[in-house]
Amino acid sequence: MRGSFLWRNRVLLTSGALLIISLHLISTGVHPGDLAARPESAFLEIVSPVDAAFTRLTEGASSIAKDYLDLLHVREENARLRIELARVKSDRARLAELEVENRHLGELLELKDVLGAKAVAANVIGSDATGLSRTLILASGSSDGLRAGMAVLANQGVVGKIIAISPHASRVLLIDDHNSALDGFDQRSRARGIVAGLVDDGLILKYADRSQDIRIGDTIVTSGLDGIFPRGLLVGTIKSVHRGGPGLFLGVRIDPAVDFGQLEQVLIVTQPPPHLDDAGKD
Amino acid sequence: MRLVLLFAAFTVLGLAFESAIPHLVSFHALIPNLIIILVVDLGLRHHGAAPAMLAFAMGYATDALAGSHPGLNAFMMTMVFIVSYEISTRLMVANAMVGAMVVFFGVIASALGTVALADGFSALSDTGSMLGGLTIEAGVSAIAAPFIFSMLAASKRMAGLPVRAKRE
């Protein structure tokens, strides 16, 4: 057995089979509910609590480091006062953090009321582990009523959509990821196009006809035609319009309305507003 | 089984670290790619079908937390494992320096491979702006690699696992 061809080449044969399985997964895609999605969902479920703990730990460590640096400047004060100061600072930072969180949630609540849709808020606990794609990890999952494909919003505008889900965590594909696309239009000229991300960072409006009147500073909003994002949500503003290149379409770059790096809480539309169903009649 | 449990624990911690730290460090390139370091250690020091499957599983676990095409990281980690394994079987020594070099090139190759597989080879022409950050990430990962290898070696000794590959 040990001298046989199969045994001698077991590593390469196993690796080859695994490469074929990987290519099959890439080419066919894994949809939520598939058998192949179960391990992915399980990994997400296992890693998300550790991820949340790491986030809390790193934020705590950062806060302690800042407090320590502050204390170096007040060496003449006695130990009791320093401890007291640290405690007061810690309490103040915690209260300030709660105030910010409260404000964010209040803004999300206002957005929910404006939308007239059923929605739930969720905390952001992580971002893309490799940095090659632009995704976020949320601390809410299917047990909170979330499903793959649901729209994710912030009070500034559109964030992305849910692409993977586990009972207590989910992953969001941001609109500036190079695999993301949503239907949008220029609010002033009504010119339509597909808002898509770029590999080298940034957001563009694809398939905007050369005859369209699109200008720098125009606002791009969702059309609702993709059946995911409610109509009229802010996507961003036009940063540049390139008319000189070859081809049928304009080269349009968009400045996203949402600062994706600063997101702490988001709103997930669990049931779109009734007028989303009518959007296709536009 | 002990090897699987050890690497599973390191993978969960590594992925949680890579996912949580970007909240503090806005420049993602400064965060080492811990999963590639683990896969390189597997390829250099553990020769068998189970380590190959473990590398695939680690890639698939990464797919759960990164990217939009499940299977991409699984493919790339299996490739990194094969290359590490081949290097290990051809070189007399597979020390931390060799491992760091494999990690450096592994980070760059897997990132470009991921873009090529997800968006087509033509998308590689748009990766010019990525290369600077990618090289820094590869460098940081290569610097971190010997420390991770020594942590793994210490953990393997505690678990009674072999630290070096058996010559075939």
mmCIF file of N, CA and C in Angstrom, chain A residues 177-251:
data_model
loop_
_atom_site.group_PDB
_atom_site.id
_atom_site.type_symbol
_atom_site.label_atom_id
_atom_site.label_comp_id
_atom_site.label_asym_id
_atom_site.label_seq_id
_atom_site.Cartn_x
_atom_site.Cartn_y
_atom_site.Cartn_z
ATOM 1 N N ASP A 177 -18.106 47.295 -3.669
ATOM 2 C CA ASP A 177 -17.355 46.089 -4.018
ATOM 3 C C ASP A 177 -17.445 45.868 -5.532
ATOM 4 N N HIS A 178 -16.383 45.299 -6.099
ATOM 5 C CA HIS A 178 -16.359 45.147 -7.559
ATOM 6 C C HIS A 178 -17.339 44.103 -8.078
ATOM 7 N N ASN A 179 -17.978 43.351 -7.170
ATOM 8 C CA ASN A 179 -19.001 42.387 -7.603
ATOM 9 C C ASN A 179 -20.413 42.889 -7.337
ATOM 10 N N SER A 180 -20.518 44.145 -6.894
ATOM 11 C CA SER A 180 -21.830 44.687 -6.546
ATOM 12 C C SER A 180 -22.406 45.502 -7.714
ATOM 13 N N ALA A 181 -23.721 45.469 -7.855
ATOM 14 C CA ALA A 181 -24.391 46.285 -8.879
ATOM 15 C C ALA A 181 -25.807 46.594 -8.407
ATOM 16 N N LEU A 182 -26.242 47.838 -8.594
ATOM 17 C CA LEU A 182 -27.625 48.204 -8.263
ATOM 18 C C LEU A 182 -28.118 49.227 -9.269
ATOM 19 N N ASP A 183 -29.425 49.242 -9.467
ATOM 20 C CA ASP A 183 -30.029 50.133 -10.461
ATOM 21 C C ASP A 183 -30.239 51.518 -9.833
ATOM 22 N N GLY A 184 -29.712 52.564 -10.484
ATOM 23 C CA GLY A 184 -29.863 53.914 -9.950
ATOM 24 C C GLY A 184 -30.126 54.929 -11.044
ATOM 25 N N PHE A 185 -30.446 56.145 -10.632
ATOM 26 C CA PHE A 185 -30.649 57.207 -11.626
ATOM 27 C C PHE A 185 -30.271 58.569 -11.069
ATOM 28 N N ASP A 186 -29.993 59.477 -12.005
ATOM 29 C CA ASP A 186 -29.635 60.852 -11.673
ATOM 30 C C ASP A 186 -30.931 61.566 -11.289
ATOM 31 N N GLN A 187 -30.975 62.122 -10.084
ATOM 32 C CA GLN A 187 -32.224 62.708 -9.592
ATOM 33 C C GLN A 187 -32.617 63.953 -10.397
ATOM 34 N N ARG A 188 -31.643 64.662 -10.951
ATOM 35 C CA ARG A 188 -31.962 65.888 -11.694
ATOM 36 C C ARG A 188 -32.390 65.571 -13.135
ATOM 37 N N SER A 189 -31.542 64.799 -13.850
ATOM 38 C CA SER A 189 -31.823 64.561 -15.278
ATOM 39 C C SER A 189 -32.608 63.270 -15.524
ATOM 40 N N ARG A 190 -32.794 62.451 -14.491
ATOM 41 C CA ARG A 190 -33.480 61.150 -14.563
ATOM 42 C C ARG A 190 -32.708 60.131 -15.403
ATOM 43 N N ALA A 191 -31.449 60.390 -15.712
ATOM 44 C CA ALA A 191 -30.645 59.449 -16.504
ATOM 45 C C ALA A 191 -30.367 58.207 -15.670
ATOM 46 N N ARG A 192 -30.606 57.026 -16.264
ATOM 47 C CA ARG A 192 -30.449 55.789 -15.512
ATOM 48 C C ARG A 192 -29.133 55.088 -15.794
ATOM 49 N N GLY A 193 -28.734 54.228 -14.891
ATOM 50 C CA GLY A 193 -27.517 53.435 -15.076
ATOM 51 C C GLY A 193 -27.395 52.405 -13.976
ATOM 52 N N ILE A 194 -26.302 51.644 -14.048
ATOM 53 C CA ILE A 194 -26.044 50.636 -13.016
ATOM 54 C C ILE A 194 -24.884 51.132 -12.150
ATOM 55 N N VAL A 195 -25.140 51.246 -10.859
ATOM 56 C CA VAL A 195 -24.093 51.668 -9.929
ATOM 57 C C VAL A 195 -23.275 50.432 -9.558
ATOM 58 N N ALA A 196 -21.966 50.490 -9.824
ATOM 59 C CA ALA A 196 -21.111 49.317 -9.570
ATOM 60 C C ALA A 196 -19.803 49.753 -8.927
ATOM 61 N N GLY A 197 -19.173 48.824 -8.197
ATOM 62 C CA GLY A 197 -17.884 49.110 -7.583
ATOM 63 C C GLY A 197 -16.750 48.789 -8.550
ATOM 64 N N LEU A 198 -15.543 49.226 -8.185
ATOM 65 C CA LEU A 198 -14.364 48.970 -9.001
ATOM 66 C C LEU A 198 -13.352 48.162 -8.190
ATOM 67 N N VAL A 199 -12.506 47.402 -8.891
ATOM 68 C CA VAL A 199 -11.473 46.617 -8.211
ATOM 69 C C VAL A 199 -10.540 47.536 -7.432
ATOM 70 N N ASP A 200 -10.162 48.678 -8.057
ATOM 71 C CA ASP A 200 -9.189 49.570 -7.421
ATOM 72 C C ASP A 200 -9.879 50.655 -6.597
ATOM 73 N N ASP A 201 -10.986 50.313 -5.956
ATOM 74 C CA ASP A 201 -11.700 51.216 -5.050
ATOM 75 C C ASP A 201 -12.483 52.273 -5.839
ATOM 76 N N GLY A 202 -13.653 52.575 -5.421
ATOM 77 C CA GLY A 202 -14.467 53.614 -6.050
ATOM 78 C C GLY A 202 -15.776 53.067 -6.556
ATOM 79 N N LEU A 203 -16.611 53.993 -7.005
ATOM 80 C CA LEU A 203 -17.966 53.659 -7.426
ATOM 81 C C LEU A 203 -18.214 54.340 -8.767
ATOM 82 N N ILE A 204 -18.843 53.617 -9.717
ATOM 83 C CA ILE A 204 -19.110 54.210 -11.031
ATOM 84 C C ILE A 204 -20.576 54.010 -11.410
ATOM 85 N N LEU A 205 -21.020 54.825 -12.368
ATOM 86 C CA LEU A 205 -22.351 54.634 -12.948
ATOM 87 C C LEU A 205 -22.131 54.069 -14.347
ATOM 88 N N LYS A 206 -22.473 52.775 -14.527
ATOM 89 C CA LYS A 206 -22.241 52.117 -15.817
ATOM 90 C C LYS A 206 -23.445 52.292 -16.740
ATOM 91 N N TYR A 207 -23.213 52.137 -18.015
ATOM 92 C CA TYR A 207 -24.255 52.113 -19.042
ATOM 93 C C TYR A 207 -25.089 53.400 -19.087
ATOM 94 N N ALA A 208 -24.479 54.536 -18.738
ATOM 95 C CA ALA A 208 -25.176 55.824 -18.878
ATOM 96 C C ALA A 208 -24.906 56.315 -20.299
ATOM 97 N N ASP A 209 -25.959 56.507 -21.066
ATOM 98 C CA ASP A 209 -25.828 56.872 -22.480
ATOM 99 C C ASP A 209 -25.114 58.213 -22.649
ATOM 100 N N ARG A 210 -24.327 58.344 -23.737
ATOM 101 C CA ARG A 210 -23.561 59.571 -23.980
ATOM 102 C C ARG A 210 -24.458 60.803 -24.144
ATOM 103 N N SER A 211 -25.689 60.569 -24.598
ATOM 104 C CA SER A 211 -26.589 61.706 -24.831
ATOM 105 C C SER A 211 -27.204 62.217 -23.519
ATOM 106 N N GLN A 212 -27.008 61.489 -22.431
ATOM 107 C CA GLN A 212 -27.639 61.876 -21.167
ATOM 108 C C GLN A 212 -26.960 63.103 -20.570
ATOM 109 N N ASP A 213 -27.773 63.907 -19.888
ATOM 110 C CA ASP A 213 -27.265 65.126 -19.262
ATOM 111 C C ASP A 213 -26.890 64.818 -17.809
ATOM 112 N N ILE A 214 -25.667 64.369 -17.618
ATOM 113 C CA ILE A 214 -25.203 64.063 -16.259
ATOM 114 C C ILE A 214 -24.084 65.036 -15.919
ATOM 115 N N ARG A 215 -24.199 65.701 -14.767
ATOM 116 C CA ARG A 215 -23.219 66.728 -14.408
ATOM 117 C C ARG A 215 -22.590 66.428 -13.047
ATOM 118 N N ILE A 216 -21.390 66.980 -12.853
ATOM 119 C CA ILE A 216 -20.705 66.827 -11.560
ATOM 120 C C ILE A 216 -21.575 67.453 -10.466
ATOM 121 N N GLY A 217 -21.722 66.760 -9.372
ATOM 122 C CA GLY A 217 -22.516 67.263 -8.244
ATOM 123 C C GLY A 217 -23.946 66.747 -8.245
ATOM 124 N N ASP A 218 -24.376 66.113 -9.336
ATOM 125 C CA ASP A 218 -25.731 65.545 -9.385
ATOM 126 C C ASP A 218 -25.859 64.416 -8.354
ATOM 127 N N THR A 219 -27.074 64.239 -7.865
ATOM 128 C CA THR A 219 -27.322 63.194 -6.864
ATOM 129 C C THR A 219 -27.803 61.915 -7.544
ATOM 130 N N ILE A 220 -27.217 60.788 -7.154
ATOM 131 C CA ILE A 220 -27.649 59.486 -7.670
ATOM 132 C C ILE A 220 -28.456 58.776 -6.581
ATOM 133 N N VAL A 221 -29.651 58.329 -6.947
ATOM 134 C CA VAL A 221 -30.500 57.609 -5.992
ATOM 135 C C VAL A 221 -30.900 56.250 -6.585
ATOM 136 N N THR A 222 -31.387 55.376 -5.731
ATOM 137 C CA THR A 222 -31.801 54.049 -6.190
ATOM 138 C C THR A 222 -33.119 54.157 -6.968
ATOM 139 N N SER A 223 -33.280 53.285 -7.975
ATOM 140 C CA SER A 223 -34.506 53.311 -8.772
ATOM 141 C C SER A 223 -35.560 52.354 -8.228
ATOM 142 N N GLY A 224 -35.114 51.365 -7.455
ATOM 143 C CA GLY A 224 -36.046 50.356 -6.948
ATOM 144 C C GLY A 224 -36.303 49.252 -7.950
ATOM 145 N N LEU A 225 -35.737 49.374 -9.162
ATOM 146 C CA LEU A 225 -36.022 48.386 -10.211
ATOM 147 C C LEU A 225 -35.319 47.048 -9.974
ATOM 148 N N ASP A 226 -34.280 47.060 -9.157
ATOM 149 C CA ASP A 226 -33.585 45.795 -8.904
ATOM 150 C C ASP A 226 -34.337 44.915 -7.906
ATOM 151 N N GLY A 227 -35.409 45.456 -7.324
ATOM 152 C CA GLY A 227 -36.222 44.651 -6.410
ATOM 153 C C GLY A 227 -35.586 44.426 -5.059
ATOM 154 N N ILE A 228 -34.475 45.076 -4.792
ATOM 155 C CA ILE A 228 -33.787 44.915 -3.495
ATOM 156 C C ILE A 228 -33.846 46.212 -2.698
ATOM 157 N N PHE A 229 -33.403 47.315 -3.327
ATOM 158 C CA PHE A 229 -33.338 48.587 -2.623
ATOM 159 C C PHE A 229 -34.597 49.408 -2.902
ATOM 160 N N PRO A 230 -35.215 49.932 -1.835
ATOM 161 C CA PRO A 230 -36.373 50.799 -2.058
ATOM 162 C C PRO A 230 -35.993 52.011 -2.912
ATOM 163 N N ARG A 231 -36.937 52.529 -3.653
ATOM 164 C CA ARG A 231 -36.694 53.638 -4.571
ATOM 165 C C ARG A 231 -36.370 54.930 -3.809
ATOM 166 N N GLY A 232 -35.465 55.736 -4.389
ATOM 167 C CA GLY A 232 -35.202 57.078 -3.878
ATOM 168 C C GLY A 232 -34.177 57.169 -2.766
ATOM 169 N N LEU A 233 -33.448 56.079 -2.498
ATOM 170 C CA LEU A 233 -32.425 56.144 -1.445
ATOM 171 C C LEU A 233 -31.136 56.733 -2.016
ATOM 172 N N LEU A 234 -30.470 57.544 -1.212
ATOM 173 C CA LEU A 234 -29.261 58.220 -1.674
ATOM 174 C C LEU A 234 -28.109 57.223 -1.840
ATOM 175 N N VAL A 235 -27.476 57.269 -3.022
ATOM 176 C CA VAL A 235 -26.298 56.426 -3.289
ATOM 177 C C VAL A 235 -25.032 57.270 -3.176
ATOM 178 N N GLY A 236 -25.042 58.460 -3.806
ATOM 179 C CA GLY A 236 -23.873 59.338 -3.770
ATOM 180 C C GLY A 236 -24.039 60.495 -4.719
ATOM 181 N N THR A 237 -22.965 61.244 -4.909
ATOM 182 C CA THR A 237 -23.003 62.381 -5.845
ATOM 183 C C THR A 237 -21.961 62.159 -6.933
ATOM 184 N N ILE A 238 -22.225 62.729 -8.103
ATOM 185 C CA ILE A 238 -21.312 62.552 -9.244
ATOM 186 C C ILE A 238 -20.011 63.306 -8.964
ATOM 187 N N LYS A 239 -18.891 62.556 -9.068
ATOM 188 C CA LYS A 239 -17.574 63.157 -8.808
ATOM 189 C C LYS A 239 -16.915 63.605 -10.109
ATOM 190 N N SER A 240 -17.069 62.819 -11.167
ATOM 191 C CA SER A 240 -16.482 63.203 -12.452
ATOM 192 C C SER A 240 -17.267 62.553 -13.589
ATOM 193 N N VAL A 241 -17.292 63.239 -14.736
ATOM 194 C CA VAL A 241 -17.960 62.706 -15.931
ATOM 195 C C VAL A 241 -16.956 62.755 -17.070
ATOM 196 N N HIS A 242 -16.683 61.601 -17.668
ATOM 197 C CA HIS A 242 -15.700 61.524 -18.753
ATOM 198 C C HIS A 242 -16.434 61.222 -20.056
ATOM 199 N N ARG A 243 -16.349 62.190 -20.992
ATOM 200 C CA ARG A 243 -17.068 62.017 -22.260
ATOM 201 C C ARG A 243 -16.109 61.706 -23.412
ATOM 202 N N GLY A 244 -14.800 61.832 -23.186
ATOM 203 C CA GLY A 244 -13.819 61.743 -24.274
ATOM 204 C C GLY A 244 -13.486 60.345 -24.742
ATOM 205 N N GLY A 245 -13.705 59.324 -23.929
ATOM 206 C CA GLY A 245 -13.239 57.982 -24.255
ATOM 207 C C GLY A 245 -14.038 57.306 -25.356
ATOM 208 N N PRO A 246 -13.560 56.151 -25.823
ATOM 209 C CA PRO A 246 -14.310 55.429 -26.851
ATOM 210 C C PRO A 246 -15.524 54.729 -26.224
ATOM 211 N N GLY A 247 -16.377 54.203 -27.043
ATOM 212 C CA GLY A 247 -17.519 53.439 -26.538
ATOM 213 C C GLY A 247 -18.803 54.236 -26.555
ATOM 214 N N LEU A 248 -19.882 53.532 -26.183
ATOM 215 C CA LEU A 248 -21.223 54.117 -26.272
ATOM 216 C C LEU A 248 -21.607 54.891 -25.018
ATOM 217 N N PHE A 249 -20.885 54.621 -23.916
ATOM 218 C CA PHE A 249 -21.369 55.146 -22.637
ATOM 219 C C PHE A 249 -20.413 56.165 -22.015
ATOM 220 N N LEU A 250 -20.965 56.936 -21.092
ATOM 221 C CA LEU A 250 -20.185 57.925 -20.360
ATOM 222 C C LEU A 250 -19.345 57.222 -19.282
ATOM 223 N N GLY A 251 -18.218 57.822 -18.935
ATOM 224 C CA GLY A 251 -17.434 57.331 -17.797
ATOM 225 C C GLY A 251 -17.782 58.198 -16.595
#
